[in-house]
Amino acid sequence: MLTKLGPLNPDDVADLRFFLEAVPDPRSRRGRWYSLASILLVCAAAAVSGARTIDELAEWGARADAGLLAALDVRRHLLHWRHAPSRSAIGRVLERLDADALDAAVGAWLAHRHTAAAPGRRRVIAVDGKALRGSARLSRPRRHLLSAVTHGRPVTLAQAEVGSKTNETRHFQPLLAPLDLDADVVTFDALHSVKANVAWLVETKKAHYVAVIKPNQPTAWAQLDGLDWHAVAIQHTASNKGHGRREFRSVKTLAIADNLGGIAFPHAKLALRVHRRRKATGSKETRETVYAVTSLDAHQAKPAELASHLRGHWIVEAQHHIRDRTFAEDASTVHAGNAPRVMAALRNLAIGALKALGATNIAKTTRAIRDQPERALPILGITYKPDLNGT
């Protein structure tokens, strides 16, 4: 599996430690032995190796040899031994860590990786939320995270904790505010199709959007549904088969004429109608019509590209699936302090780093790295030379 990643030259990857140094240390200066960066580097290398829990983060460090620990900036003890931080030391740090600062550092590093892997391309970014099911306790509901993830090779550029799914919309702007979105395309589902957020996205961030419109926005939905779609020929079709079902999609687009009143949605230039037919094995065929609007005009995006943007939005769900299946996120019972969100950030880092290198099966790739732990370091941009790293 590692051969599919191509040459792993740390000189071609930004060194993660320089990004982690921006995260403030929550500990008192007194009694520190390990630097914060070294603890987080051990956690990052363990996550790339498939570690799913805080115990497994510590176990990876315990198995690492002195050369690996030296490359991760782990200090020698007084007797010239190198020991990785213990499970309790890691747990205390993750609980108290500034999760906003860590997400910003991880997002910045992953954005650099994504740009290096696909230079010059217009980014398409999906915004969606995910609940951390195992983080719930009697005294506290489950934690809920909102993320901005690139289409194609999924890389999490930003992540924020929200109170619940119903609070996602008011965190939309704070999530995207730190990102340079000039000329990028942002996709989101009907929950985030809020006029104020969309206007801010276009006017302030100079980005484009593709927004799904559902009947919960009755004015815009009625206007879209009332357009003369029968007079428009189908402009793009696609079909696929998998997961026990066959799906066929057809796409029509219409320019929105401002002089005819336009659509009650800010900066909308094109209306889209996607008709889906699905047939699951042993079930009847179902049909669904979905409407969307976009700030892109017909010269900026063809129907096939717009269809790809709509379908590609669900790459977020694919990444959530990896976090749940490969990293057992929903089964995780970590709940203290900021640890649940920090663990989610480490999973985002591992998935994004491996996807940027071309990994197609994260589970197999992490198992291969676990068997060769030194391979985790160049993925993080860290040089590892066993003959030069002393014990």
Coordinates of C-alpha atoms in Angstrom, one line a residue:
M1 CA 0.0 0.0 0.0
L2 CA 2.8 2.4 0.7
T3 CA 4.2 2.2 -2.8
K4 CA 1.0 3.8 -4.1
L5 CA 1.8 6.9 -2.1
G6 CA 4.8 7.6 -4.3
P7 CA 8.2 8.8 -3.0
L8 CA 8.0 10.1 0.5
N9 CA 10.5 12.9 0.6
P10 CA 10.1 15.1 3.7
D11 CA 11.7 18.0 1.8
D12 CA 8.6 18.1 -0.4
V13 CA 6.2 18.3 2.6
A14 CA 6.0 21.3 5.0
D15 CA 7.3 20.3 8.4
L16 CA 4.3 19.9 10.7
R17 CA 6.3 21.0 13.8
F18 CA 6.5 24.6 12.6
F19 CA 2.7 24.7 12.4
L20 CA 2.2 23.1 15.8
E21 CA 4.5 25.6 17.5
A22 CA 1.7 28.1 17.1
V23 CA -0.5 26.2 19.5
P24 CA -0.2 27.6 23.1
D25 CA 0.9 25.3 25.8
P26 CA -1.9 24.9 28.5
R27 CA 0.5 23.6 31.1
S28 CA 2.3 25.5 33.8
R29 CA 6.0 26.2 33.0
R30 CA 6.9 24.4 36.2
G31 CA 7.5 20.7 35.9
R32 CA 7.4 20.4 32.1
W33 CA 9.6 17.8 30.6
Y34 CA 8.2 17.2 27.2
S35 CA 7.6 20.2 24.9
L36 CA 4.0 20.6 23.6
A37 CA 5.2 20.2 20.0
S38 CA 6.9 16.8 20.8
I39 CA 3.7 15.5 22.5
L40 CA 1.6 16.5 19.5
L41 CA 4.1 15.1 17.0
V42 CA 4.0 11.8 18.8
C43 CA 0.2 11.9 18.6
A44 CA 0.2 12.9 14.9
A45 CA 2.6 10.1 13.9
A46 CA 0.5 7.6 15.9
A47 CA -2.7 8.8 14.2
V48 CA -1.1 8.4 10.7
S49 CA -0.2 4.9 11.9
G50 CA -3.9 4.2 12.6
A51 CA -4.1 4.9 16.4
R52 CA -7.7 5.4 17.4
T53 CA -7.6 6.1 21.2
I54 CA -5.4 8.0 23.6
D55 CA -4.2 4.6 24.9
E56 CA -3.1 3.7 21.3
L57 CA -1.4 7.1 20.9
A58 CA 0.7 6.3 24.0
E59 CA 1.4 2.7 22.9
W60 CA 2.8 4.0 19.6
G61 CA 5.2 6.2 21.5
A62 CA 6.2 3.3 23.8
R63 CA 7.1 1.1 20.8
A64 CA 9.0 3.9 19.0
D65 CA 12.8 3.5 19.1
A66 CA 15.2 6.2 20.3
G67 CA 15.9 7.4 16.8
L68 CA 12.2 8.0 16.1
L69 CA 11.7 9.8 19.4
A70 CA 14.7 12.0 18.7
A71 CA 13.3 13.0 15.3
L72 CA 10.1 13.9 17.1
D73 CA 12.0 16.2 19.5
V74 CA 11.5 14.0 22.5
R75 CA 14.1 15.0 25.1
R76 CA 16.6 12.7 26.7
H77 CA 16.1 11.8 30.3
L78 CA 18.9 12.4 32.8
L79 CA 20.4 8.9 32.2
H80 CA 20.4 9.6 28.4
W81 CA 17.3 7.5 27.8
R82 CA 14.4 8.7 25.6
H83 CA 10.9 7.8 26.7
A84 CA 7.7 8.8 25.0
P85 CA 5.1 10.7 27.1
S86 CA 2.9 8.4 29.1
R87 CA -0.8 7.9 28.6
S88 CA -1.7 10.1 31.5
A89 CA 0.6 12.9 30.3
I90 CA -0.9 12.8 26.8
G91 CA -4.5 12.6 28.2
R92 CA -4.0 15.7 30.4
V93 CA -2.6 17.7 27.6
L94 CA -5.3 16.8 25.1
E95 CA -8.0 17.6 27.6
R96 CA -6.6 21.1 28.3
L97 CA -5.4 22.0 24.8
D98 CA -6.7 25.0 23.0
A99 CA -8.7 23.1 20.4
D100 CA -9.4 26.2 18.2
A101 CA -5.6 26.8 17.9
L102 CA -4.9 23.1 17.1
D103 CA -7.6 23.1 14.4
A104 CA -6.2 26.2 12.9
A105 CA -2.7 24.8 12.9
V106 CA -3.8 21.4 11.4
G107 CA -6.0 23.2 8.9
A108 CA -3.2 25.5 7.8
W109 CA -0.8 22.5 7.3
L110 CA -3.4 20.5 5.4
A111 CA -4.2 23.5 3.2
H112 CA -0.5 23.7 2.3
R113 CA -0.5 20.0 1.5
H114 CA -3.6 20.3 -0.6
T115 CA -2.3 23.2 -2.6
A116 CA 1.0 21.4 -3.2
A117 CA -0.9 18.2 -4.3
A118 CA -3.2 20.2 -6.7
P119 CA -1.5 23.5 -7.6
G120 CA -3.4 26.1 -9.6
R121 CA -6.8 24.4 -9.3
R122 CA -10.0 26.2 -8.1
R123 CA -10.9 24.6 -4.8
V124 CA -14.3 23.3 -4.1
I125 CA -15.1 23.1 -0.4
A126 CA -18.0 21.4 1.4
V127 CA -19.3 22.6 4.7
D128 CA -21.1 20.0 6.9
G129 CA -21.4 18.9 10.5
K130 CA -20.8 15.7 12.4
A131 CA -21.7 14.5 15.9
L132 CA -19.2 12.7 18.1
R133 CA -21.7 10.1 19.4
G134 CA -19.5 8.5 22.1
S135 CA -18.8 11.9 23.7
A136 CA -22.2 12.2 25.3
R137 CA -22.7 11.9 29.1
L138 CA -25.7 12.2 31.3
S139 CA -24.6 15.7 32.3
R140 CA -23.6 16.8 28.8
P141 CA -24.9 16.1 25.2
R142 CA -22.8 14.7 22.5
R143 CA -20.3 17.1 21.0
H144 CA -21.0 18.4 17.5
L145 CA -18.4 19.6 15.0
L146 CA -18.7 21.7 11.8
S147 CA -16.0 21.3 9.1
A148 CA -14.9 22.7 5.8
V149 CA -13.6 19.9 3.6
T150 CA -12.2 20.0 0.1
H151 CA -13.9 18.0 -2.6
G152 CA -11.8 15.3 -4.5
R153 CA -9.1 14.4 -2.1
P154 CA -10.8 15.3 1.2
V155 CA -8.7 17.7 3.3
T156 CA -10.2 19.4 6.4
L157 CA -9.3 23.1 6.1
A158 CA -11.2 24.2 9.2
Q159 CA -13.2 22.7 12.1
A160 CA -15.2 24.3 14.9
E161 CA -17.3 22.9 17.7
V162 CA -20.9 23.9 17.8
G163 CA -23.5 23.4 20.5
S164 CA -25.8 21.2 18.3
K165 CA -26.8 20.7 14.7
T166 CA -29.4 23.5 15.0
N167 CA -26.5 25.9 15.9
E168 CA -24.5 25.1 12.8
T169 CA -25.8 28.1 10.7
R170 CA -24.5 30.7 13.1
H171 CA -21.0 29.1 13.1
F172 CA -20.9 29.2 9.3
Q173 CA -19.1 32.6 9.0
P174 CA -16.7 32.1 11.9
L175 CA -15.7 28.7 10.5
L176 CA -14.8 30.1 7.0
A177 CA -13.6 33.6 8.1
P178 CA -9.9 32.7 8.5
L179 CA -9.7 31.0 5.1
D180 CA -8.7 32.6 1.8
L181 CA -11.7 31.7 -0.4
D182 CA -11.1 34.0 -3.3
A183 CA -12.6 32.4 -6.4
D184 CA -13.2 29.1 -4.5
V185 CA -16.6 27.4 -4.7
V186 CA -18.3 26.5 -1.4
T187 CA -21.1 23.8 -1.3
F188 CA -23.5 23.2 1.5
D189 CA -26.9 21.5 2.1
A190 CA -30.2 23.2 2.7
L191 CA -29.5 23.8 6.4
H192 CA -26.8 26.3 5.5
S193 CA -28.7 28.0 2.6
V194 CA -29.1 31.1 4.7
K195 CA -29.3 34.4 2.7
A196 CA -27.1 36.4 5.1
N197 CA -24.4 33.7 5.1
V198 CA -24.5 33.4 1.3
A199 CA -24.3 37.2 0.8
W200 CA -21.3 37.4 3.2
L201 CA -19.6 34.5 1.3
V202 CA -19.8 36.3 -2.1
E203 CA -19.4 39.9 -1.0
T204 CA -16.8 39.6 1.7
K205 CA -14.9 36.4 0.9
K206 CA -15.2 36.8 -2.9
A207 CA -16.1 33.1 -3.2
H208 CA -18.8 31.3 -5.2
Y209 CA -21.4 28.9 -3.9
V210 CA -23.7 26.1 -4.9
A211 CA -26.7 26.0 -2.5
V212 CA -29.4 23.4 -2.3
I213 CA -32.9 24.8 -1.9
K214 CA -35.6 22.8 -0.2
P215 CA -39.2 23.6 0.7
N216 CA -38.2 25.0 4.1
Q217 CA -37.3 28.2 2.0
P218 CA -40.7 28.4 0.4
T219 CA -40.3 31.6 -1.6
A220 CA -37.0 30.6 -3.4
W221 CA -38.2 27.0 -3.7
A222 CA -41.5 28.0 -5.3
Q223 CA -39.7 30.3 -7.8
L224 CA -37.4 27.5 -8.8
D225 CA -40.2 24.9 -9.1
G226 CA -42.2 27.4 -11.2
L227 CA -39.5 27.9 -13.8
D228 CA -40.3 26.5 -17.3
W229 CA -38.1 23.4 -17.0
H230 CA -40.1 21.5 -19.6
A231 CA -38.8 24.0 -22.2
V232 CA -35.2 23.1 -21.3
A233 CA -33.4 20.1 -22.7
I234 CA -31.4 17.8 -20.4
Q235 CA -27.8 19.1 -20.5
H236 CA -26.0 16.4 -18.6
T237 CA -26.6 12.8 -17.5
A238 CA -24.7 10.4 -15.3
S239 CA -25.3 7.0 -13.8
N240 CA -23.5 4.8 -11.4
K241 CA -23.9 1.4 -9.7
G242 CA -22.7 0.4 -6.3
H243 CA -23.6 -0.3 -2.7
G244 CA -26.5 -2.5 -3.9
R245 CA -28.2 0.2 -6.0
R246 CA -28.2 1.8 -9.4
E247 CA -28.7 5.6 -9.7
F248 CA -29.4 7.8 -12.8
R249 CA -29.2 11.6 -12.7
S250 CA -30.1 14.2 -15.2
V251 CA -29.3 17.9 -14.9
K252 CA -30.9 21.0 -16.4
T253 CA -29.7 24.6 -15.8
L254 CA -31.4 28.0 -16.4
A255 CA -29.9 31.4 -16.3
I256 CA -31.7 33.6 -13.8
A257 CA -32.9 36.8 -15.5
D258 CA -32.7 39.7 -13.1
N259 CA -35.1 41.8 -15.3
L260 CA -37.7 39.1 -14.7
G261 CA -37.4 39.3 -10.9
G262 CA -34.6 36.8 -10.5
I263 CA -34.7 34.4 -7.6
A264 CA -35.2 35.4 -3.9
F265 CA -31.6 34.4 -3.2
P266 CA -28.5 36.6 -3.1
H267 CA -26.2 36.7 -6.1
A268 CA -27.9 33.7 -7.8
K269 CA -27.0 33.5 -11.5
L270 CA -28.0 29.9 -12.5
A271 CA -30.8 27.7 -11.3
L272 CA -30.2 23.9 -11.4
R273 CA -32.7 21.0 -11.4
V274 CA -31.3 17.6 -10.7
H275 CA -33.7 14.6 -11.2
R276 CA -32.6 11.4 -9.6
R277 CA -33.8 7.9 -10.1
R278 CA -32.6 5.2 -7.7
K279 CA -33.2 1.5 -7.8
A280 CA -32.0 -0.6 -4.8
T281 CA -31.8 -4.3 -5.1
G282 CA -35.1 -5.8 -4.2
S283 CA -36.9 -2.5 -3.9
K284 CA -39.0 -0.2 -6.1
E285 CA -37.5 2.6 -8.0
T286 CA -37.6 6.0 -6.3
R287 CA -37.5 9.4 -7.9
E288 CA -36.4 12.7 -6.5
T289 CA -36.1 16.3 -7.8
V290 CA -33.5 18.6 -6.2
Y291 CA -33.2 22.3 -6.9
A292 CA -30.1 24.4 -6.4
V293 CA -28.8 27.9 -7.2
T294 CA -25.3 29.1 -7.8
S295 CA -23.4 32.3 -8.1
L296 CA -21.4 30.8 -11.0
D297 CA -22.7 31.8 -14.5
A298 CA -22.8 29.6 -17.6
H299 CA -19.4 30.8 -18.7
Q300 CA -17.7 29.8 -15.4
A301 CA -19.1 26.3 -15.0
K302 CA -20.6 23.8 -17.3
P303 CA -23.6 21.6 -16.3
A304 CA -21.4 18.6 -15.8
E305 CA -19.1 20.6 -13.5
L306 CA -22.1 21.9 -11.5
A307 CA -23.4 18.3 -11.2
S308 CA -20.0 17.3 -10.0
H309 CA -20.0 20.0 -7.3
L310 CA -23.4 18.9 -6.1
R311 CA -22.5 15.2 -6.0
G312 CA -19.0 16.0 -4.6
H313 CA -20.5 17.7 -1.6
W314 CA -21.1 14.3 -0.1
I315 CA -17.3 13.7 0.1
V316 CA -17.8 15.0 3.6
E317 CA -19.9 12.0 4.4
A318 CA -17.2 9.7 2.9
Q319 CA -14.7 11.3 5.3
H320 CA -17.0 10.8 8.2
H321 CA -17.3 7.2 7.2
I322 CA -13.5 6.8 7.4
R323 CA -13.4 8.5 10.8
D324 CA -16.1 6.1 12.1
R325 CA -14.9 2.9 10.4
T326 CA -11.2 3.2 10.3
F327 CA -10.7 5.3 13.4
A328 CA -13.8 4.2 15.4
E329 CA -14.8 7.7 16.1
D330 CA -18.4 7.0 17.0
A331 CA -17.3 4.2 19.3
S332 CA -14.8 6.5 21.1
T333 CA -15.8 7.2 24.7
V334 CA -13.3 10.1 25.1
H335 CA -15.3 12.9 26.7
A336 CA -13.2 14.9 29.1
G337 CA -12.3 18.6 28.3
N338 CA -11.3 19.3 24.8
A339 CA -10.0 15.7 24.1
P340 CA -12.9 14.6 21.9
R341 CA -12.3 17.5 19.5
V342 CA -8.5 17.2 19.6
M343 CA -8.8 13.5 18.7
A344 CA -11.1 14.5 15.8
A345 CA -8.4 17.0 14.6
L346 CA -5.8 14.2 14.7
R347 CA -8.0 12.0 12.6
N348 CA -8.5 14.8 10.1
L349 CA -4.8 15.3 10.0
A350 CA -4.1 11.7 9.3
I351 CA -6.8 11.3 6.6
G352 CA -5.9 14.6 4.9
A353 CA -2.2 13.8 4.9
L354 CA -2.7 10.4 3.4
K355 CA -5.3 11.5 0.9
A356 CA -3.0 14.3 -0.3
L357 CA -0.4 11.6 -1.1
G358 CA -2.9 9.6 -3.1
A359 CA -4.0 6.9 -0.6
T360 CA -7.2 5.3 -1.7
N361 CA -7.7 2.9 1.2
I362 CA -6.9 4.6 4.5
A363 CA -7.4 1.5 6.6
K364 CA -4.8 -0.6 4.6
T365 CA -2.4 2.3 4.4
T366 CA -2.4 3.0 8.2
R367 CA -1.9 -0.7 8.9
A368 CA 1.1 -0.7 6.5
I369 CA 2.6 2.4 8.3
R370 CA 1.9 0.8 11.7
D371 CA 4.2 -2.1 10.6
Q372 CA 6.9 0.4 9.5
P373 CA 6.5 3.3 12.0
E374 CA 9.4 5.3 10.5
R375 CA 7.3 5.9 7.4
A376 CA 4.9 8.1 9.4
L377 CA 7.6 10.8 9.8
P378 CA 8.2 11.9 6.1
I379 CA 4.4 12.0 5.7
L380 CA 4.5 14.8 8.4
G381 CA 7.5 16.5 6.7
I382 CA 10.0 15.3 9.3
T383 CA 13.4 14.0 8.3
Y384 CA 14.3 10.7 9.9
K385 CA 17.9 9.4 9.5
P386 CA 18.5 6.4 11.9
D387 CA 22.3 6.7 11.6
L388 CA 22.3 10.3 12.7
N389 CA 19.6 10.2 15.4
G390 CA 21.4 9.2 18.5
T391 CA 20.0 7.3 21.5

